[in-house]
CSV table of C-alpha atoms (C1' of nucleotides) in Angstrom, one decimal:
chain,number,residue,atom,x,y,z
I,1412,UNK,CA,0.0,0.0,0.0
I,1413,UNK,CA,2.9,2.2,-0.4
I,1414,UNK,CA,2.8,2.9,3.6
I,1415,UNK,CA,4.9,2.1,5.8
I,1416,UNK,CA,3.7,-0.3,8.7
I,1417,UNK,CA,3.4,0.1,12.5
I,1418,UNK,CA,6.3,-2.1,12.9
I,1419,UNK,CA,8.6,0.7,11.3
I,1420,UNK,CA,6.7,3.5,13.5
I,1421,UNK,CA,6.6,1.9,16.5
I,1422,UNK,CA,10.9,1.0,15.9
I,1423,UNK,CA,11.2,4.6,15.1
I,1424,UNK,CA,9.7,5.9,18.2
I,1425,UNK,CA,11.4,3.4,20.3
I,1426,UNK,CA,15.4,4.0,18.3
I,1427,UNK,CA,13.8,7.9,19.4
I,1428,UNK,CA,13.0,7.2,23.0
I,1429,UNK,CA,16.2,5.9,23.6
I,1430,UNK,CA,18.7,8.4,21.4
I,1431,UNK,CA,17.1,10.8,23.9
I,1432,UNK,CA,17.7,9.4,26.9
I,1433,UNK,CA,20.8,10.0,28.8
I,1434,UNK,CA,23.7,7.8,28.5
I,1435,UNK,CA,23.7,5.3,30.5
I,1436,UNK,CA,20.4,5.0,31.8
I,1437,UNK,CA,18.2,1.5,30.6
I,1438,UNK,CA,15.1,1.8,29.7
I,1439,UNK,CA,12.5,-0.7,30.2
I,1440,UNK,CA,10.0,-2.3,27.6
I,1441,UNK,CA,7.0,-0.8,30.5
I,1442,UNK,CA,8.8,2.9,30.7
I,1443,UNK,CA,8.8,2.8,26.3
I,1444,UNK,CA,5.5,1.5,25.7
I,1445,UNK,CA,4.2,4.2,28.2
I,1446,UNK,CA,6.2,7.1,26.5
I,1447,UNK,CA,5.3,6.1,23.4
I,1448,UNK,CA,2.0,4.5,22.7
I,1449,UNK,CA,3.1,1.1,21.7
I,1450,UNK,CA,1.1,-1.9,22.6
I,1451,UNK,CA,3.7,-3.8,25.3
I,1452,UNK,CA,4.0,-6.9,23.9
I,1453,UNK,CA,3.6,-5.9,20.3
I,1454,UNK,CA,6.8,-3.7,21.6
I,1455,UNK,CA,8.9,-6.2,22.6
I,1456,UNK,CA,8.6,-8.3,19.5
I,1457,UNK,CA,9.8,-5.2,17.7
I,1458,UNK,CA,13.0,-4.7,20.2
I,1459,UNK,CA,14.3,-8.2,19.5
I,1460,UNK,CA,14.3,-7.1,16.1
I,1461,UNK,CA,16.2,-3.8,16.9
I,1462,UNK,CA,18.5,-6.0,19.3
I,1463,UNK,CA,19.6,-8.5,16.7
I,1464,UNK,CA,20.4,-5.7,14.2
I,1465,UNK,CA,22.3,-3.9,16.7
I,1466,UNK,CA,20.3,-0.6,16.5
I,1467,UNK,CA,19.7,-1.1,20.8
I,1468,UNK,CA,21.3,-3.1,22.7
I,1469,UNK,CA,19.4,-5.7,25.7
I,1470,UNK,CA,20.5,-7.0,29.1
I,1471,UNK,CA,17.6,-9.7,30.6
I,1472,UNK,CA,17.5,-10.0,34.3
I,1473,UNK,CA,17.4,-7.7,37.5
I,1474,UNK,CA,18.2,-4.6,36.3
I,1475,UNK,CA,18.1,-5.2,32.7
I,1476,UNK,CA,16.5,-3.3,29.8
I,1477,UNK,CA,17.4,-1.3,26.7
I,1478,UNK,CA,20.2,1.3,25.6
I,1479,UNK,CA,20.7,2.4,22.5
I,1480,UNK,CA,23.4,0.2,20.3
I,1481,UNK,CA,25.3,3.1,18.8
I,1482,UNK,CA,25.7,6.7,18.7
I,1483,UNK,CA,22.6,8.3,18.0
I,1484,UNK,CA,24.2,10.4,14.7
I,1485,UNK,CA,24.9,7.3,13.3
I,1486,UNK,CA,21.6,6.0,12.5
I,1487,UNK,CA,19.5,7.1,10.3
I,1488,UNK,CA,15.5,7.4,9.9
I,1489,UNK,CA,16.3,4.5,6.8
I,1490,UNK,CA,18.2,2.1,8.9
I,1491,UNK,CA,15.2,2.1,11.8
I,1492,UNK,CA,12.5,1.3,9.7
I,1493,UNK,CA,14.6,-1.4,7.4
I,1494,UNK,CA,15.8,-3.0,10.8
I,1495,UNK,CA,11.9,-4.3,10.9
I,1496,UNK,CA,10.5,-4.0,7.9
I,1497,UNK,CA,13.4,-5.5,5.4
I,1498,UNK,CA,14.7,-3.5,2.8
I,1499,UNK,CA,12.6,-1.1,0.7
I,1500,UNK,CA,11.4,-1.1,-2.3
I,1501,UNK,CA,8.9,1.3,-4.3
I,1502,UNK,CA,7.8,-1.4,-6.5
I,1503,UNK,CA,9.2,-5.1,-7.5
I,1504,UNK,CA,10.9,-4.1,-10.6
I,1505,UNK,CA,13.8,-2.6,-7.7
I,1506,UNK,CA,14.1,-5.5,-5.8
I,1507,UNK,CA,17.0,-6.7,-8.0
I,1508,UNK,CA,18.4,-6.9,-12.0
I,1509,UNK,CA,15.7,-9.2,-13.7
I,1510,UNK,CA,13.1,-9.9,-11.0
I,1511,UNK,CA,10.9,-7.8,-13.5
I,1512,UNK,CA,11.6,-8.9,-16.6
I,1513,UNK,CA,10.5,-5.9,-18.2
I,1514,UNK,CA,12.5,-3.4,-16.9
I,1515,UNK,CA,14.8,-3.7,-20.0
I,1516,UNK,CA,12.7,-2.0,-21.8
I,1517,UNK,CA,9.9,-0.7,-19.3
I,1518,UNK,CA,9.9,3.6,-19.4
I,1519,UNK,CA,8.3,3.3,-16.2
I,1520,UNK,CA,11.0,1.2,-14.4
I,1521,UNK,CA,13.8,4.4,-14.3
I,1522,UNK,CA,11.0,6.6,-12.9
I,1523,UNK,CA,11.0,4.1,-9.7
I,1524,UNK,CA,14.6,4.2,-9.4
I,1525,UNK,CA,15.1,8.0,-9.2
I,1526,UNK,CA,11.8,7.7,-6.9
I,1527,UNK,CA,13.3,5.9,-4.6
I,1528,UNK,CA,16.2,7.5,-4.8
I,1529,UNK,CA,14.4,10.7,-3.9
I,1530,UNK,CA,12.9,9.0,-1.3
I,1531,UNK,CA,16.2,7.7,0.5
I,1532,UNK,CA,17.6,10.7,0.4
I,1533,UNK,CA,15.2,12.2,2.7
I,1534,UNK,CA,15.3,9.2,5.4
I,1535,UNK,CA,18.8,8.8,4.8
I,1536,UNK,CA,19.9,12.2,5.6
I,1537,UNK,CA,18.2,12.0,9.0
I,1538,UNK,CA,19.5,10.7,11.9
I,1539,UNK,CA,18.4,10.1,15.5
I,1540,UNK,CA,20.6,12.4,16.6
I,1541,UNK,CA,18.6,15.1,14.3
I,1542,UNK,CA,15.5,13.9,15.3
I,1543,UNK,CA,16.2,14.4,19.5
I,1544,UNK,CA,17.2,18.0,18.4
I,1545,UNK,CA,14.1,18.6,16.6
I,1546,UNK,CA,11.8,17.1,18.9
I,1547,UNK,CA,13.6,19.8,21.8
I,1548,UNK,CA,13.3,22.5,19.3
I,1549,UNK,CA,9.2,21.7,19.1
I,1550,UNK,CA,9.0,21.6,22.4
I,1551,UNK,CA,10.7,24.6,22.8
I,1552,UNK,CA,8.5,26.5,20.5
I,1553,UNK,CA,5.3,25.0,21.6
I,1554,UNK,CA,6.1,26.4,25.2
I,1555,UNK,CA,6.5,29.6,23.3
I,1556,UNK,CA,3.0,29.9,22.1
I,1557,UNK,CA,1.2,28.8,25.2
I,1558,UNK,CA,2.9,31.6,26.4
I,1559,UNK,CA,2.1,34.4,24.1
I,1560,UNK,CA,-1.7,32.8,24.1
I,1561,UNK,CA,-1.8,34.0,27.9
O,1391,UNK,CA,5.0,-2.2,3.1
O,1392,UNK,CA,6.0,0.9,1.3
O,1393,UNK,CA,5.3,-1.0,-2.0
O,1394,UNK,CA,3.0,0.1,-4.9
O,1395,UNK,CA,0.5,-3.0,-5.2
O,1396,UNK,CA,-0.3,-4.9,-8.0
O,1397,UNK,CA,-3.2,-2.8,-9.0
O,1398,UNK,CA,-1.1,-0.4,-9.5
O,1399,UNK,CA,1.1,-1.5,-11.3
O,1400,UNK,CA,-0.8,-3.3,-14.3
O,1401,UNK,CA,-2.9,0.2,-14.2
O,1402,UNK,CA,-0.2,2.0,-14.8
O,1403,UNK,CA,0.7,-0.5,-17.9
O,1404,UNK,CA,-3.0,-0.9,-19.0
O,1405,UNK,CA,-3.2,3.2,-19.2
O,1406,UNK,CA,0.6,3.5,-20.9
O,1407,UNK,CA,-1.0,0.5,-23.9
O,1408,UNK,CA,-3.5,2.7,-24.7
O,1409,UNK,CA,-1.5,6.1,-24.5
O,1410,UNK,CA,0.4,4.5,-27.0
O,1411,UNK,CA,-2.1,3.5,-29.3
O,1412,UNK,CA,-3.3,5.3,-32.2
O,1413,UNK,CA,-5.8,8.0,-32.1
O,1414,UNK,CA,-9.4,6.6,-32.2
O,1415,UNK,CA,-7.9,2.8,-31.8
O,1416,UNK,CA,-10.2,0.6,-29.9
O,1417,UNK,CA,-8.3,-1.9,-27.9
O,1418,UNK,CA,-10.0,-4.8,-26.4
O,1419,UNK,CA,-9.0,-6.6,-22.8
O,1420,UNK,CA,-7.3,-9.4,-24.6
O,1421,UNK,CA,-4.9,-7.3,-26.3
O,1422,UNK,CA,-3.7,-5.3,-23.2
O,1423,UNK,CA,-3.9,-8.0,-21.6
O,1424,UNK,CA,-1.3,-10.2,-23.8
O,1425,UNK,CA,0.7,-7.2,-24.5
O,1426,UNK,CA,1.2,-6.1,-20.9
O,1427,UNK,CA,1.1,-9.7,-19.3
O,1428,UNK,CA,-1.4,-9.1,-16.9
O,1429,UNK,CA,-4.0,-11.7,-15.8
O,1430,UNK,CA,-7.4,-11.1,-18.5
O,1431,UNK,CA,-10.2,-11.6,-15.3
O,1432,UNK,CA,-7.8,-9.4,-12.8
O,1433,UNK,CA,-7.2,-6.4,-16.0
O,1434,UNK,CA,-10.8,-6.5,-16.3
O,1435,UNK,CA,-11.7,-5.4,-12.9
O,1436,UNK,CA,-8.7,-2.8,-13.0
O,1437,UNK,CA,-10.3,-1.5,-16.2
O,1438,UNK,CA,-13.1,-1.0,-14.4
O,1439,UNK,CA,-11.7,1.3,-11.8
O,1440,UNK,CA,-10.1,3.0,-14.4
O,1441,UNK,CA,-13.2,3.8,-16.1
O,1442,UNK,CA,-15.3,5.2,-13.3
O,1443,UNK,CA,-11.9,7.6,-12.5
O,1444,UNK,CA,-12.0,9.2,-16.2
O,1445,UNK,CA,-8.9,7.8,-17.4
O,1446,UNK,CA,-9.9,5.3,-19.7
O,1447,UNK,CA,-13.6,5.4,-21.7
O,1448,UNK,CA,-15.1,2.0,-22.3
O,1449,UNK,CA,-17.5,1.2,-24.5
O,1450,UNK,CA,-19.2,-2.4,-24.3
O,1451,UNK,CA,-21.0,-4.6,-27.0
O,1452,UNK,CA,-19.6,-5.9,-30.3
O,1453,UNK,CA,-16.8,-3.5,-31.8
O,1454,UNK,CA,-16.5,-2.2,-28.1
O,1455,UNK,CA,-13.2,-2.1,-26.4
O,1456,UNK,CA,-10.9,1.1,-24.1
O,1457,UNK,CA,-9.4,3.9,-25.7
O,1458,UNK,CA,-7.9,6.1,-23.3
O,1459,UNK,CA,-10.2,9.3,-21.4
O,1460,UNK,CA,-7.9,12.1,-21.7
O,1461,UNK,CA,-5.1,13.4,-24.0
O,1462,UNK,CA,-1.7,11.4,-22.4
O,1463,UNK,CA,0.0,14.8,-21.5
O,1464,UNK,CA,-2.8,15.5,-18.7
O,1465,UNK,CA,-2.6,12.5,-17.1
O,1466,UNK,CA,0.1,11.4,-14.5
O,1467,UNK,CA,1.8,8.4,-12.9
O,1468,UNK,CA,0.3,9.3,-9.8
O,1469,UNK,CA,-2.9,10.0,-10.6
O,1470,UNK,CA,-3.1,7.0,-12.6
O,1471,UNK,CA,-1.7,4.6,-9.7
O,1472,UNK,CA,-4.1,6.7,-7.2
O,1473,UNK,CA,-7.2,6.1,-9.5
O,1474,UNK,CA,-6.8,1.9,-8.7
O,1475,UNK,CA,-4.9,2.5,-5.5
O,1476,UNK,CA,-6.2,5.5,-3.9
O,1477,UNK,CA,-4.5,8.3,-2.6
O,1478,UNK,CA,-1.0,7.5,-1.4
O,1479,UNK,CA,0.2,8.5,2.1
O,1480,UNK,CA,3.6,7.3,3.1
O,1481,UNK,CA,2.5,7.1,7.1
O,1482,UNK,CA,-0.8,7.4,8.6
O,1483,UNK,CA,-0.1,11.0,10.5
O,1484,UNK,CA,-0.1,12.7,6.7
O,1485,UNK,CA,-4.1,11.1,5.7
O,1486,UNK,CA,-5.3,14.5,7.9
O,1487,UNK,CA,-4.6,16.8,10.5
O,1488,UNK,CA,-5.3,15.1,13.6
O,1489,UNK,CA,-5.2,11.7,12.2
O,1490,UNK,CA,-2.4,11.0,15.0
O,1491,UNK,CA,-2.7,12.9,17.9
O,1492,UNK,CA,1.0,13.0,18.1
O,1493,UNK,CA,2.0,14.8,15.1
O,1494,UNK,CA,1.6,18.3,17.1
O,1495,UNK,CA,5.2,17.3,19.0
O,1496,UNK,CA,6.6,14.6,16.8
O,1497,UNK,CA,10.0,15.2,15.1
O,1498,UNK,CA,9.7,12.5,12.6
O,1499,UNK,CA,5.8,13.8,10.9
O,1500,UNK,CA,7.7,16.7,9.3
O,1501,UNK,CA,10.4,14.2,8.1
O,1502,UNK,CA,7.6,12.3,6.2
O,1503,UNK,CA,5.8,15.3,5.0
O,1504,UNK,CA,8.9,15.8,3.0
O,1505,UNK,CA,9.7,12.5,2.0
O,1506,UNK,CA,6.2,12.2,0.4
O,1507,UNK,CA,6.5,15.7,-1.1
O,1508,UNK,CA,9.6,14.6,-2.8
O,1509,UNK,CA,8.1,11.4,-4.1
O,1510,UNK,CA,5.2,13.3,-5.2
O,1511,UNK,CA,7.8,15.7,-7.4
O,1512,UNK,CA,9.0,12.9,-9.4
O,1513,UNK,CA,5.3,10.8,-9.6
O,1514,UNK,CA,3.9,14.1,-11.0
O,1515,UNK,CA,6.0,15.3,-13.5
O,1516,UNK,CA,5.8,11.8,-15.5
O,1517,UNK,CA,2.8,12.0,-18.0
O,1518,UNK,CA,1.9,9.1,-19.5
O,1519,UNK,CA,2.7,10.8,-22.6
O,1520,UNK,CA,6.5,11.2,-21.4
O,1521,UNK,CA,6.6,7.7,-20.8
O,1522,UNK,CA,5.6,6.7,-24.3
O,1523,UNK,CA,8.6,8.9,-25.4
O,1524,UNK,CA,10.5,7.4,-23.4
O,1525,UNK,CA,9.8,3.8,-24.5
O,1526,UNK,CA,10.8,4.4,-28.2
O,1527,UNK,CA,13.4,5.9,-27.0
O,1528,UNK,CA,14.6,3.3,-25.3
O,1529,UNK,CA,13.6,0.9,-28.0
O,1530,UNK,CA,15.6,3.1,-30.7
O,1531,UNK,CA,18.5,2.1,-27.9
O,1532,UNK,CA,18.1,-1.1,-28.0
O,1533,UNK,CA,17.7,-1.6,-31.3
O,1534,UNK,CA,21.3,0.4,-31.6
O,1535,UNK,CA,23.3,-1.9,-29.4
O,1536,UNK,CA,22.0,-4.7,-31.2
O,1537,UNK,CA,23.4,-3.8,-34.4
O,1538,UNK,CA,26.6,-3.0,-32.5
O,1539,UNK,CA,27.1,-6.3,-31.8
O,1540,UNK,CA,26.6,-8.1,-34.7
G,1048,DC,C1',20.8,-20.7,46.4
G,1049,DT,C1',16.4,-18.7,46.0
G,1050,DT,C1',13.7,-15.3,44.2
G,1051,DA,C1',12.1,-11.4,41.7
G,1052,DA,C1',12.8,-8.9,37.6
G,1053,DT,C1',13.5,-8.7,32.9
G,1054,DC,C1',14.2,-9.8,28.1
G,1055,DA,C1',14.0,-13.9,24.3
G,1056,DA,C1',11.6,-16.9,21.4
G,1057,DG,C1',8.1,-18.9,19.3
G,1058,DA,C1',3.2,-20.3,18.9
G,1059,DC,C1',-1.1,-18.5,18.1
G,1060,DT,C1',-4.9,-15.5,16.3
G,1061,DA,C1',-8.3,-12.2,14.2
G,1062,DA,C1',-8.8,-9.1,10.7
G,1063,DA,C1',-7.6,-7.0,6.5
G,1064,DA,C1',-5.2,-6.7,2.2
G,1065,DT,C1',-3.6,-8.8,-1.9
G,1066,DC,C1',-4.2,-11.1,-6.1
G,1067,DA,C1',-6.7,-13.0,-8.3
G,1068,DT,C1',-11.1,-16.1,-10.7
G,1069,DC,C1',-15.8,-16.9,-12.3
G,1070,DC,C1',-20.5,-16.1,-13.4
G,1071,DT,C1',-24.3,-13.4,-14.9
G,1072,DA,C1',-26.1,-9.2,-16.7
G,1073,DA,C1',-26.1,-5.3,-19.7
G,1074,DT,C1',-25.0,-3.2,-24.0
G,1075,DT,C1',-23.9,-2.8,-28.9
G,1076,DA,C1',-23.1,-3.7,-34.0
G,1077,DT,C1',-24.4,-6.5,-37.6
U,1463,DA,C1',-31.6,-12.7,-33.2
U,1464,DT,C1',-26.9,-13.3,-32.3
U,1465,DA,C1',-22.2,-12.7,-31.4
U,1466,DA,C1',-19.0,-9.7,-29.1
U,1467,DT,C1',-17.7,-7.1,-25.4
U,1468,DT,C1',-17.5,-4.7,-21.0
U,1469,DA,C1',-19.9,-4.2,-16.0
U,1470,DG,C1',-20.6,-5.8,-11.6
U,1471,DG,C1',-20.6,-8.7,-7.9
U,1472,DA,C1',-19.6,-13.1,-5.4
U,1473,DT,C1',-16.1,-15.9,-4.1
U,1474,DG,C1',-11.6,-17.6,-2.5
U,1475,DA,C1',-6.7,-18.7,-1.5
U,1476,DT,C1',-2.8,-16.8,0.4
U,1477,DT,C1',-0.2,-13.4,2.7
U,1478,DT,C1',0.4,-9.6,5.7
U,1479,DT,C1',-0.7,-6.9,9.6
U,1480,DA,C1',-1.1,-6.1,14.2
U,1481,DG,C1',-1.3,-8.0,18.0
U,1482,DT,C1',-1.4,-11.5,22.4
U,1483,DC,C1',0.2,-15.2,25.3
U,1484,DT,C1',3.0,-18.7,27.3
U,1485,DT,C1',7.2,-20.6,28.5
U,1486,DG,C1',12.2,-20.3,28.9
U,1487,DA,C1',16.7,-18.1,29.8
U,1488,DT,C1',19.4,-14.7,32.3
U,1489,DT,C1',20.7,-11.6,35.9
U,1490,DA,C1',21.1,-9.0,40.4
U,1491,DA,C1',20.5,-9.1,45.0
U,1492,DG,C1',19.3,-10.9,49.5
DNA sequence: CTTAATCAAGACTAAAATCATCCTAATTAT
DNA sequence: ATAATTAGGATGATTTTAGTCTTGATTAAG
């Protein structure tokens, strides 16, 4: 349906939750789901995924919970949502040479390339690192306007 | 799964066929069909959709058949996948304002309202009529490295 | 060494979407 | 009349989506 699913939202706002808390401190799969509206369970099936591809990192147990696997600069809005969902793809003909058949001669296929391109270039260039900054600028400027609305 | 579907797809084929037929050609299921390799029964129905949206006129009966609705230069690859897919949003909070309740503080909605925007550039600026330039183009191509190699 | 706290893994499920097929009805030209 | 076509709706198999639940493994602390 050319969306993406809530798998990749839910991974996005959990990578999130984590980039912005500070280092050190674990999270746990109760404190994220709280935060950020994400059925529990449903949550934890998406942080094994995060944990196997290194994007958090886990520790079961007494005292155990999430941190983030790697500096939050290096990974981007793409990487999150490909961590869950698999690799996109605009349409089959991308997946790889010959899987359409047509696309040797198909006008439409290089349209879907640059597409995608387009596409990448926006979730590649942003980073969670970005994204903790923005949310504090919002915030910021929210605060702002309930002010000058007194 | 950030994918077009299907539908898509053979719509956007089914509408190129007939963009790429001569003026006042009637072409009947069978033909598209064949040419574009899509399943007669499953064409039929997209045909059908495609009708109702304007892009294609039908007419039924003996010596009935598609011819396309609208002069190829006015009609788009978007609005051509939208007319079998509906409209395209790349993440729930950009189908309308409110749609989730978090988009008023969330960092990443903005991210997405570009990404789409950017997609959008590049679905909108190919008319069907560009694409049928750009097949014989790319069938003059063809035809050159063939002769190369001989 | 027991226990409580936590994540890991996999089975299970309901609902919807995807990708079709098939049959009957309506329409049109000859 | 009849043959040729599309229209519309019912049906269905398979996959995906969006979750839930149960059991097992691991860890810290008393």
């Amino acid at each position: 349906m050319l969306q993406i699913t809530r798998d990749g939202e839910y991974a996005v706002r959990a990578v999130l939750f984590l980039a912005s808390q500070p280092e050190g401190k674990i999270s746990l799969i109760n404190e994220i789901s709280e935060a950020q509206e994400v059925p529990k369970s449903y949550l934890s099936k998406i942080m094994q995924h995060l944990t196997r591809s290194g994007l958090v990192k886990s520790r079961r147990g007494a005292k155990g919970g999430f941190v983030i696997g790697r500096p939050a600069d290096t990974i981007t809005l793409r990487e999150t949502i490909e961590a869950v969902e698999g690799p996109i793809f605009l349409n089959v003909c991308l997946i790889k040479k010959g899987e359409c058949h047509r696309d040797v001669f198909c006008p439409v296929h290089p349209v879907w390339k640059e597409a995608q391109k387009r596409l990448f270039e926006v979730l590649d260039s942003k980073t969670m690192a970005d994204l903790v900054k923005d949310a504090s600028e919002i915030e910021k400027s929210n605060a702002e306007d309930k002010k000058h609305r007194n």
